[in-house]
Amino acid sequence: MDIQSLRALPKVELHRHLECSLRPSTLRELLAASGQEVPKDAQAFSDLYLVMEPMNDLESVLRKFLATQTVLSTEKVLERISFEAVEDAYLEGIRILELRYAPTFVQQGHEDMSFDQIHQAIVKGVQRAEKQFPVAVGLIAIIQRILPADSSLTRNDGIC
């Protein structure tokens, strides 16, 4: 089977992290808008921000997440990246998508956004995409495992 035939098959993706599903063009735009220096060299940009191949250790993966965290700064941004993540999944042939995110991670450095505001912005972007594309999306709000276990009791406000 050739690559075009594989791409044409409908797919299910059960583990996509929103925080690292930004389009490179969107990430570049958001980084520049926030005053951060954006590598001009495509390889340098890719090395810093993109997951292009399997990664061998958790630390390397987490570095990619941390590199994008600063741009997850407003409800408008969260709605946009949620919409784009669903659209991109649809264009990859995905028809059922499980999209996960950590409200605590998104909120770090952006404490002016409540968990409910974060969740509602993501829901808004997903719902807008579902109206435009025949794709079903489930959302999973996860808790960072680096946080103390008892913090999960105070981190579930507004999300169910």
Coordinates of C-alpha atoms in Angstrom, one line a residue:
M1 CA 0.0 0.0 0.0
D2 CA 1.4 3.4 -0.9
I3 CA 1.5 6.5 1.3
Q4 CA -1.4 8.2 -0.4
S5 CA -3.6 5.1 0.2
L6 CA -2.6 5.0 3.9
R7 CA -3.4 8.7 4.3
A8 CA -6.8 8.2 2.7
L9 CA -7.8 5.6 5.3
P10 CA -9.9 6.9 8.2
K11 CA -8.0 6.8 11.5
V12 CA -8.4 7.0 15.3
E13 CA -5.9 8.8 17.4
L14 CA -6.2 8.2 21.1
H15 CA -3.2 10.2 22.5
R16 CA -2.5 13.7 21.1
H17 CA -1.3 16.4 23.4
L18 CA -2.6 19.8 22.6
E19 CA 0.3 21.7 24.1
C20 CA 2.7 20.2 21.4
S21 CA 0.2 20.2 18.5
L22 CA 0.8 23.7 17.4
R23 CA 1.4 24.3 13.7
P24 CA 5.0 25.5 13.1
S25 CA 3.6 28.6 11.3
T26 CA 1.3 29.4 14.3
L27 CA 4.1 28.8 16.8
R28 CA 6.5 31.1 14.8
E29 CA 3.7 33.8 14.7
L30 CA 2.9 33.5 18.4
L31 CA 6.6 33.4 19.5
A32 CA 7.2 36.6 17.5
A33 CA 4.1 38.3 18.8
S34 CA 5.2 37.6 22.3
G35 CA 8.6 39.2 21.7
Q36 CA 10.6 36.0 21.7
E37 CA 13.4 35.4 19.3
V38 CA 12.5 32.9 16.6
P39 CA 15.3 30.9 15.0
K40 CA 15.4 31.8 11.3
D41 CA 17.1 28.5 10.4
A42 CA 14.5 25.8 9.8
Q43 CA 16.6 23.1 11.4
A44 CA 17.3 25.2 14.5
F45 CA 13.6 25.9 14.9
S46 CA 12.8 22.2 14.4
D47 CA 15.4 21.1 16.9
L48 CA 14.1 23.5 19.6
Y49 CA 10.3 23.2 19.1
L50 CA 9.2 20.2 17.0
V51 CA 8.9 16.5 17.6
M52 CA 9.9 15.1 14.3
E53 CA 11.0 11.6 15.3
P54 CA 10.7 9.3 18.3
M55 CA 12.4 10.7 21.4
N56 CA 14.5 8.5 23.7
D57 CA 13.9 10.1 27.0
L58 CA 11.2 12.0 28.9
E59 CA 13.5 15.0 29.5
S60 CA 13.8 15.6 25.8
V61 CA 10.0 15.4 25.3
L62 CA 9.4 17.8 28.3
R63 CA 11.8 20.3 26.9
K64 CA 9.6 20.6 23.7
F65 CA 6.5 21.1 25.9
L66 CA 8.3 23.8 28.0
A67 CA 9.4 25.6 24.8
T68 CA 5.8 26.1 23.7
Q69 CA 4.3 26.9 27.1
T70 CA 5.0 30.6 27.0
V71 CA 2.7 31.2 24.0
L72 CA -0.3 29.4 25.5
S73 CA -1.1 32.8 27.1
T74 CA -4.7 33.7 26.2
E75 CA -8.1 32.2 25.7
K76 CA -7.9 33.4 22.1
V77 CA -4.7 31.5 21.5
L78 CA -6.1 28.3 23.2
E79 CA -9.2 28.4 21.0
R80 CA -7.1 28.9 17.9
I81 CA -4.6 26.1 18.6
S82 CA -7.5 23.8 19.5
F83 CA -9.3 24.5 16.3
E84 CA -6.0 24.0 14.3
A85 CA -5.1 20.8 16.1
V86 CA -8.5 19.3 15.1
E87 CA -8.3 20.6 11.6
D88 CA -4.8 19.2 11.2
A89 CA -5.9 15.8 12.6
Y90 CA -8.8 15.7 10.1
L91 CA -6.4 16.5 7.2
E92 CA -4.3 13.6 8.4
G93 CA -7.3 11.3 8.0
I94 CA -8.2 11.1 11.7
R95 CA -11.9 10.9 12.2
I96 CA -11.9 10.2 16.0
L97 CA -9.5 12.2 18.1
E98 CA -8.7 12.1 21.8
L99 CA -7.1 15.5 22.6
R100 CA -5.5 15.8 26.0
Y101 CA -4.1 18.8 27.8
A102 CA -2.9 19.7 31.3
P103 CA -4.7 22.8 32.7
T104 CA -2.0 23.1 35.3
F105 CA 0.7 23.2 32.7
V106 CA -1.2 25.8 30.5
Q107 CA -1.8 27.9 33.6
Q108 CA 1.8 28.1 34.6
G109 CA 3.0 31.6 33.8
H110 CA -0.6 32.5 32.9
E111 CA -2.3 32.5 36.3
D112 CA -4.8 35.1 35.2
M113 CA -6.6 32.3 33.4
S114 CA -8.7 30.0 35.5
F115 CA -9.0 26.3 34.7
D116 CA -12.5 26.9 33.6
Q117 CA -11.4 29.7 31.2
I118 CA -8.7 27.4 29.8
H119 CA -11.1 24.5 29.4
Q120 CA -13.9 26.6 27.8
A121 CA -11.4 28.2 25.3
I122 CA -10.3 24.7 24.2
V123 CA -13.9 23.5 24.0
K124 CA -14.8 26.5 21.9
G125 CA -12.0 25.8 19.4
V126 CA -12.9 22.1 19.3
Q127 CA -16.6 22.7 18.7
R128 CA -15.9 25.2 16.0
A129 CA -13.7 22.6 14.2
E130 CA -16.3 19.8 14.7
K131 CA -18.9 22.0 12.9
Q132 CA -16.5 22.4 10.0
F133 CA -15.0 18.9 9.7
P134 CA -16.6 15.5 10.2
V135 CA -14.5 14.5 13.2
A136 CA -15.4 13.5 16.7
V137 CA -13.2 14.8 19.5
G138 CA -12.9 13.8 23.1
L139 CA -11.1 16.0 25.6
I140 CA -9.1 14.7 28.5
A141 CA -7.9 17.2 31.1
I142 CA -4.8 15.5 32.7
I143 CA -2.9 16.2 35.8
Q144 CA 0.9 16.5 35.6
R145 CA 2.6 13.6 37.3
I146 CA 5.3 15.9 38.7
L147 CA 2.7 17.6 41.0
P148 CA 1.9 16.2 44.4
A149 CA -1.0 13.7 44.3
D150 CA -3.2 15.8 46.7
S151 CA -3.0 18.7 44.2
S152 CA -5.4 16.8 42.0
L153 CA -8.1 17.3 44.5
T154 CA -7.9 21.1 44.0
R155 CA -7.2 21.0 40.3
N156 CA -10.5 19.7 39.1
D157 CA -12.6 22.8 39.5
G158 CA -14.7 23.7 36.4
I159 CA -13.7 20.5 34.5
C160 CA -15.8 17.4 34.3

